Amino acid sequence: QVRLVESGGGLVQAGESLTLSCRASGSILGIGTMGWYRQAPGQQRELVATIDQGGYPHYSDSVKGRFTISRDNAENTVYLQMNSLKLEDTAVYYCNAEDQITRMIPGDSGYWGQGTQVTVSS
């Protein structure tokens, strides 16, 4: 069974930094793009950043210039370095990963972690 486990969330003040980690384990076949999404209370889940197997990143406009996504392919781990955090960044952050199986199934968004809470206070 594929498992994604996030860590690193917590409570910080605006302007501070946090780094999230997510390690994938289990029967992942040909892991590909990994990414981070977030969901604030009452809001839809939204893309934060993705990174493909070659290390090419993509960021949402709301975090570009403040967040950095990276990965360690040998460890099937993806990171999200979050700088200059704002109140609006408060959300549950979810890790996502695709592999050869999920990419062959229409509508399959891949594997998801349980989420880690990030709370930014003033």
Short mmCIF file of C-alpha atoms in Angstrom, two decimals:
data_model
loop_
_atom_site.label_atom_id
_atom_site.label_comp_id
_atom_site.label_asym_id
_atom_site.label_seq_id
_atom_site.Cartn_x
_atom_site.Cartn_y
_atom_site.Cartn_z
CA GLN A 1 0.00 0.00 0.00
CA VAL A 2 1.30 3.44 -0.94
CA ARG A 3 1.73 5.80 1.94
CA LEU A 4 2.62 9.48 2.06
CA VAL A 5 3.49 11.00 5.41
CA GLU A 6 3.85 14.73 5.92
CA SER A 7 5.72 16.37 8.74
CA GLY A 8 6.97 19.77 9.78
CA GLY A 9 3.78 21.71 10.31
CA GLY A 10 3.25 23.92 13.29
CA LEU A 11 2.43 27.34 14.64
CA VAL A 12 4.52 30.29 13.54
CA GLN A 13 4.24 34.04 13.46
CA ALA A 14 3.83 35.99 10.26
CA GLY A 15 7.14 36.52 8.54
CA GLU A 16 8.70 33.35 9.91
CA SER A 17 9.57 30.16 8.07
CA LEU A 18 8.72 26.48 8.12
CA THR A 19 9.88 23.51 6.09
CA LEU A 20 7.53 20.64 5.36
CA SER A 21 8.63 17.14 4.43
CA CYS A 22 6.79 14.27 2.83
CA ARG A 23 8.14 10.78 2.34
CA ALA A 24 6.47 8.27 0.05
CA SER A 25 6.72 4.58 0.78
CA GLY A 26 5.12 1.34 -0.30
CA SER A 27 4.36 0.00 -3.74
CA ILE A 28 4.93 3.12 -5.79
CA LEU A 29 5.87 2.18 -9.33
CA GLY A 30 7.85 4.76 -11.21
CA ILE A 31 7.17 7.77 -9.02
CA GLY A 32 6.74 10.94 -11.00
CA THR A 33 5.52 14.39 -10.12
CA MET A 34 5.17 15.20 -6.44
CA GLY A 35 3.56 18.24 -4.97
CA TRP A 36 1.97 20.16 -2.18
CA TYR A 37 -1.61 21.30 -1.88
CA ARG A 38 -3.40 23.09 0.91
CA GLN A 39 -6.89 23.56 2.21
CA ALA A 40 -8.03 26.29 4.56
CA PRO A 41 -11.25 25.99 6.57
CA GLY A 42 -14.25 26.51 4.33
CA GLN A 43 -12.07 26.63 1.24
CA GLN A 44 -11.33 24.26 -1.60
CA ARG A 45 -8.06 22.44 -1.78
CA GLU A 46 -5.62 24.38 -3.91
CA LEU A 47 -2.31 23.79 -5.57
CA VAL A 48 0.74 25.17 -3.82
CA ALA A 49 3.64 23.72 -5.78
CA THR A 50 4.67 20.69 -7.80
CA ILE A 51 7.98 19.28 -8.90
CA ASP A 52 8.54 16.71 -11.61
CA GLN A 53 10.97 13.82 -11.50
CA GLY A 54 13.66 15.91 -13.15
CA GLY A 55 13.35 18.61 -10.53
CA TYR A 56 11.42 21.21 -12.50
CA PRO A 57 9.16 23.20 -10.15
CA HIS A 58 5.85 24.90 -10.58
CA TYR A 59 4.33 27.35 -8.09
CA SER A 60 1.01 28.99 -7.59
CA ASP A 61 1.10 32.76 -7.89
CA SER A 62 0.24 33.18 -4.22
CA VAL A 63 3.45 31.51 -3.04
CA LYS A 64 5.89 32.15 -5.86
CA GLY A 65 8.99 33.88 -4.56
CA ARG A 66 8.32 32.80 -0.99
CA PHE A 67 8.13 29.00 -1.14
CA THR A 68 10.62 26.55 -2.59
CA ILE A 69 9.82 22.96 -3.48
CA SER A 70 12.54 20.34 -3.76
CA ARG A 71 12.86 16.57 -3.79
CA ASP A 72 15.19 13.72 -3.02
CA ASN A 73 14.47 11.00 -5.56
CA ALA A 74 16.53 8.40 -3.76
CA GLU A 75 14.36 8.81 -0.69
CA ASN A 76 11.06 9.51 -2.49
CA THR A 77 10.80 12.64 -0.41
CA VAL A 78 9.52 16.08 -1.30
CA TYR A 79 10.09 19.25 0.70
CA LEU A 80 8.43 22.62 0.87
CA GLN A 81 10.44 25.47 2.29
CA MET A 82 8.06 28.23 3.27
CA ASN A 83 9.48 31.69 3.91
CA SER A 84 7.81 34.98 4.74
CA LEU A 85 4.69 33.22 5.89
CA LYS A 86 1.45 35.15 5.88
CA LEU A 87 -1.81 34.72 7.73
CA GLU A 88 -3.36 33.59 4.46
CA ASP A 89 -0.99 30.61 4.36
CA THR A 90 -2.80 29.02 7.28
CA ALA A 91 -4.14 25.68 6.08
CA VAL A 92 -3.74 21.95 6.17
CA TYR A 93 -0.98 21.08 3.74
CA TYR A 94 -1.25 17.83 1.81
CA CYS A 95 1.42 15.92 -0.02
CA ASN A 96 0.66 14.37 -3.40
CA ALA A 97 2.47 11.95 -5.67
CA GLU A 98 1.84 10.25 -8.98
CA ASP A 99 3.23 7.02 -10.36
CA GLN A 100 2.87 4.90 -13.48
CA ILE A 101 -0.38 3.40 -12.23
CA THR A 102 -2.21 6.58 -11.28
CA ARG A 103 -1.20 8.35 -14.48
CA MET A 104 -2.92 5.65 -16.54
CA ILE A 105 -6.26 6.07 -14.80
CA PRO A 106 -8.44 8.96 -15.99
CA GLY A 107 -9.44 11.20 -13.14
CA ASP A 108 -6.97 9.66 -10.71
CA SER A 109 -5.16 12.48 -8.91
CA GLY A 110 -2.58 10.20 -7.36
CA TYR A 111 -1.71 9.42 -3.79
CA TRP A 112 -2.34 11.74 -0.87
CA GLY A 113 -1.03 12.14 2.63
CA GLN A 114 -3.14 12.86 5.67
CA GLY A 115 -2.02 16.47 5.89
CA THR A 116 -0.09 18.61 8.31
CA GLN A 117 -1.42 21.78 9.89
CA VAL A 118 0.33 25.09 9.32
CA THR A 119 -0.97 27.98 11.38
CA VAL A 120 0.37 31.49 10.94
CA SER A 121 -0.43 34.04 13.62
CA SER A 122 -0.04 37.79 13.71
#
